[in-house]
C-alpha cells in the first residue's frame, strides 16, 4: 500500500515486496518439521498416485511414518528452489537470460505446489504469485527493485521487509 500511495515508480516497490515474500517464505521452511510437511503433502497428492513412491516417502511404511531421507531431500530441494527464485530474479537486473531462469524456477515452484493440491493451503495464493511474478519481473524486467523513491519509503520497505520478518 505504501508503494502504491507514495512511490512515483510503484513497480520497484512492488518488486521489493514480492522478492521479500519469496525469500522469507523460503526461510520459514528452514526448520526440522518441514520434511514431514512435504512427506504428507506428497503422499496425499492426487498426482503422486504410485504406492511405491508414497511408501518411499516414509522411513519404513507402515511401521515408521517419519520422513525418509528421500522426503528430506525433496523438502530441502524445494526450500533451495524457493530461496533461489528471489535471488535469481534480484540478480537478473532485468537481463533476459537470468530473468527467464528465475521465471522458470518460479513456475516450477508454484506449479509443484499447485499440482500437489496440499490440504489447508490457499492455492489461489500460488496463482496470484505466478501472475505477479510474470507481471513484475517478466513484463517489466527493465524496472529495478533498487529504484524505490523517495528515500524514506525505501527505508520503510527495508524495515518492513527485513526487520519485521526477523523479529517474527
CSV table of C-alpha atoms in Angstrom, one decimal:
chain,number,residue,atom,x,y,z
A,1,UNK,CA,0.0,0.0,0.0
A,2,UNK,CA,2.9,2.4,0.8
A,3,UNK,CA,4.3,1.8,-2.7
A,4,UNK,CA,1.1,2.4,-4.5
A,5,UNK,CA,0.3,5.5,-2.4
A,6,UNK,CA,3.7,7.3,-2.2
A,7,UNK,CA,6.1,5.9,-4.8
A,8,UNK,CA,6.3,7.6,-8.2
A,9,UNK,CA,7.6,4.3,-9.5
A,10,UNK,CA,5.4,1.9,-7.6
A,11,UNK,CA,6.5,-1.2,-9.5
A,12,UNK,CA,10.0,-1.0,-8.0
A,13,UNK,CA,8.5,-1.2,-4.5
A,14,UNK,CA,6.1,-4.0,-5.5
A,15,UNK,CA,9.2,-5.9,-6.8
A,16,UNK,CA,10.8,-5.4,-3.4
A,17,UNK,CA,7.8,-6.8,-1.6
A,18,UNK,CA,7.5,-9.8,-3.9
A,19,UNK,CA,11.2,-10.7,-3.5
A,20,UNK,CA,10.8,-10.4,0.3
A,21,UNK,CA,7.7,-12.7,0.3
A,22,UNK,CA,9.5,-15.4,-1.7
A,23,UNK,CA,12.7,-15.1,0.4
A,24,UNK,CA,11.1,-15.2,3.8
A,25,UNK,CA,8.7,-18.0,2.7
A,26,UNK,CA,11.8,-20.0,1.9
A,27,UNK,CA,13.5,-19.1,5.2
A,28,UNK,CA,10.4,-20.2,7.1
A,29,UNK,CA,11.0,-23.7,5.8
A,30,UNK,CA,14.4,-24.0,7.4
A,31,UNK,CA,13.2,-26.0,10.3
A,32,UNK,CA,13.2,-29.7,11.3
A,33,UNK,CA,9.5,-30.1,10.7
A,34,UNK,CA,9.2,-29.1,7.0
A,35,UNK,CA,10.3,-32.6,5.7
A,36,UNK,CA,7.3,-34.1,7.5
A,37,UNK,CA,5.0,-31.5,5.8
A,38,UNK,CA,6.4,-32.4,2.3
A,39,UNK,CA,6.1,-36.1,3.1
A,40,UNK,CA,2.4,-35.9,4.0
A,41,UNK,CA,1.7,-33.4,1.2
A,42,UNK,CA,3.2,-35.7,-1.5
A,43,UNK,CA,1.6,-38.9,-0.1
A,44,UNK,CA,-1.8,-37.2,-0.2
A,45,UNK,CA,-1.3,-35.7,-3.6
A,46,UNK,CA,-3.6,-36.8,-6.4
A,47,UNK,CA,-0.6,-36.5,-8.8
A,48,UNK,CA,1.6,-39.0,-6.9
A,49,UNK,CA,-0.7,-42.0,-7.1
A,50,UNK,CA,2.0,-44.6,-7.2
A,51,UNK,CA,2.1,-46.7,-4.0
A,52,UNK,CA,5.9,-47.4,-4.3
A,53,UNK,CA,6.5,-43.6,-4.5
A,54,UNK,CA,4.3,-42.9,-1.5
A,55,UNK,CA,5.9,-45.6,0.6
A,56,UNK,CA,9.4,-44.3,-0.3
A,57,UNK,CA,8.5,-41.0,1.4
A,58,UNK,CA,8.4,-42.8,4.8
A,59,UNK,CA,11.3,-44.5,6.7
A,60,UNK,CA,9.6,-47.8,7.0
A,61,UNK,CA,5.9,-47.7,5.9
A,62,UNK,CA,3.7,-48.6,7.8
A,63,UNK,CA,5.8,-49.1,10.9
A,64,UNK,CA,7.8,-45.9,11.0
A,65,UNK,CA,6.0,-42.9,9.4
A,66,UNK,CA,8.8,-40.4,9.9
A,67,UNK,CA,10.1,-38.8,6.7
A,68,UNK,CA,12.6,-40.8,4.8
A,69,UNK,CA,15.9,-39.4,3.6
A,70,UNK,CA,14.2,-39.1,0.2
A,71,UNK,CA,11.5,-36.9,1.6
A,72,UNK,CA,14.1,-34.8,3.4
A,73,UNK,CA,16.0,-34.4,0.2
A,74,UNK,CA,12.8,-33.3,-1.6
A,75,UNK,CA,12.0,-30.8,1.2
A,76,UNK,CA,15.5,-29.3,1.1
A,77,UNK,CA,15.4,-29.1,-2.7
A,78,UNK,CA,12.1,-27.3,-2.5
A,79,UNK,CA,13.4,-24.9,0.1
A,80,UNK,CA,16.5,-24.2,-2.1
A,81,UNK,CA,14.2,-23.5,-5.0
A,82,UNK,CA,12.1,-21.2,-3.0
A,83,UNK,CA,15.1,-19.3,-1.8
A,84,UNK,CA,16.6,-19.3,-5.3
A,85,UNK,CA,13.7,-17.7,-7.1
A,86,UNK,CA,14.1,-14.3,-5.4
A,87,UNK,CA,17.9,-14.4,-5.5
A,88,UNK,CA,18.0,-15.2,-9.2
A,89,UNK,CA,15.3,-12.6,-10.1
A,90,UNK,CA,17.1,-9.9,-7.9
A,91,UNK,CA,20.4,-10.7,-9.6
A,92,UNK,CA,19.0,-10.7,-13.1
A,93,UNK,CA,19.0,-6.9,-13.3
A,94,UNK,CA,16.4,-7.2,-16.0
A,95,UNK,CA,18.7,-9.2,-18.2
A,96,UNK,CA,16.7,-11.7,-20.4
A,97,UNK,CA,18.6,-14.9,-19.6
A,98,UNK,CA,18.6,-14.7,-15.8
A,99,UNK,CA,15.0,-13.4,-15.8
A,100,UNK,CA,13.9,-16.4,-17.8
A,101,UNK,CA,15.7,-18.7,-15.5
A,102,UNK,CA,14.1,-17.1,-12.5
A,103,UNK,CA,10.6,-17.2,-14.0
A,104,UNK,CA,11.1,-20.8,-14.9
A,105,UNK,CA,12.1,-21.6,-11.3
A,106,UNK,CA,9.1,-19.7,-10.1
A,107,UNK,CA,6.8,-21.8,-12.4
A,108,UNK,CA,8.4,-25.0,-11.2
A,109,UNK,CA,8.0,-24.0,-7.5
A,110,UNK,CA,4.4,-22.8,-7.7
A,111,UNK,CA,3.4,-25.4,-10.3
A,112,UNK,CA,4.6,-28.1,-8.0
A,113,UNK,CA,2.7,-26.7,-5.1
A,114,UNK,CA,-0.5,-26.3,-7.2
A,115,UNK,CA,-0.2,-29.8,-8.6
A,116,UNK,CA,0.2,-31.3,-5.1
A,117,UNK,CA,-3.1,-29.9,-4.0
A,118,UNK,CA,-2.0,-29.6,-0.4
A,119,UNK,CA,-4.6,-29.5,2.3
A,120,UNK,CA,-5.3,-26.3,4.2
A,121,UNK,CA,-3.2,-24.2,1.7
A,122,UNK,CA,-4.8,-21.3,-0.1
A,123,UNK,CA,-4.0,-22.4,-3.7
A,124,UNK,CA,-5.1,-19.1,-5.2
A,125,UNK,CA,-2.1,-17.5,-3.5
A,126,UNK,CA,0.1,-19.5,-5.8
A,127,UNK,CA,-1.8,-18.4,-8.9
A,128,UNK,CA,-1.6,-14.7,-7.8
A,129,UNK,CA,2.1,-15.0,-7.1
A,130,UNK,CA,2.7,-16.5,-10.6
A,131,UNK,CA,0.7,-13.7,-12.2
A,132,UNK,CA,2.6,-11.1,-10.1
A,133,UNK,CA,5.9,-12.7,-11.0
A,134,UNK,CA,5.2,-12.6,-14.7
A,135,UNK,CA,3.9,-9.0,-14.5
A,136,UNK,CA,6.6,-7.6,-12.3
A,137,UNK,CA,9.7,-9.5,-13.4
A,138,UNK,CA,8.7,-10.6,-16.9
A,139,UNK,CA,6.7,-7.8,-18.4
A,140,UNK,CA,8.6,-5.1,-16.5
A,141,UNK,CA,12.0,-6.5,-16.2
A,142,UNK,CA,13.5,-3.1,-17.0
A,143,UNK,CA,12.3,-1.7,-13.7
A,144,UNK,CA,14.9,-2.2,-10.9
A,145,UNK,CA,13.8,-3.2,-7.5
A,146,UNK,CA,16.5,-0.8,-6.2
A,147,UNK,CA,14.8,2.2,-7.8
A,148,UNK,CA,12.4,2.8,-4.8
A,149,UNK,CA,11.9,6.5,-4.2
A,150,UNK,CA,11.6,8.6,-2.0
A,151,UNK,CA,14.4,7.7,0.4
A,152,UNK,CA,12.0,7.3,3.4
A,153,UNK,CA,9.9,4.8,1.5
A,154,UNK,CA,13.0,2.8,0.7
A,155,UNK,CA,13.9,2.9,4.4
A,156,UNK,CA,10.4,1.9,5.4
A,157,UNK,CA,10.5,-1.0,3.0
A,158,UNK,CA,13.8,-2.2,4.4
A,159,UNK,CA,12.3,-2.2,7.8
A,160,UNK,CA,9.1,-3.9,6.8
A,161,UNK,CA,10.9,-6.5,4.5
A,162,UNK,CA,13.9,-7.3,6.8
A,163,UNK,CA,13.4,-6.2,10.4
A,164,UNK,CA,9.8,-7.2,10.9
A,165,UNK,CA,10.3,-10.8,9.5
A,166,UNK,CA,13.5,-11.2,11.5
A,167,UNK,CA,11.6,-10.2,14.7
A,168,UNK,CA,8.7,-12.5,13.7
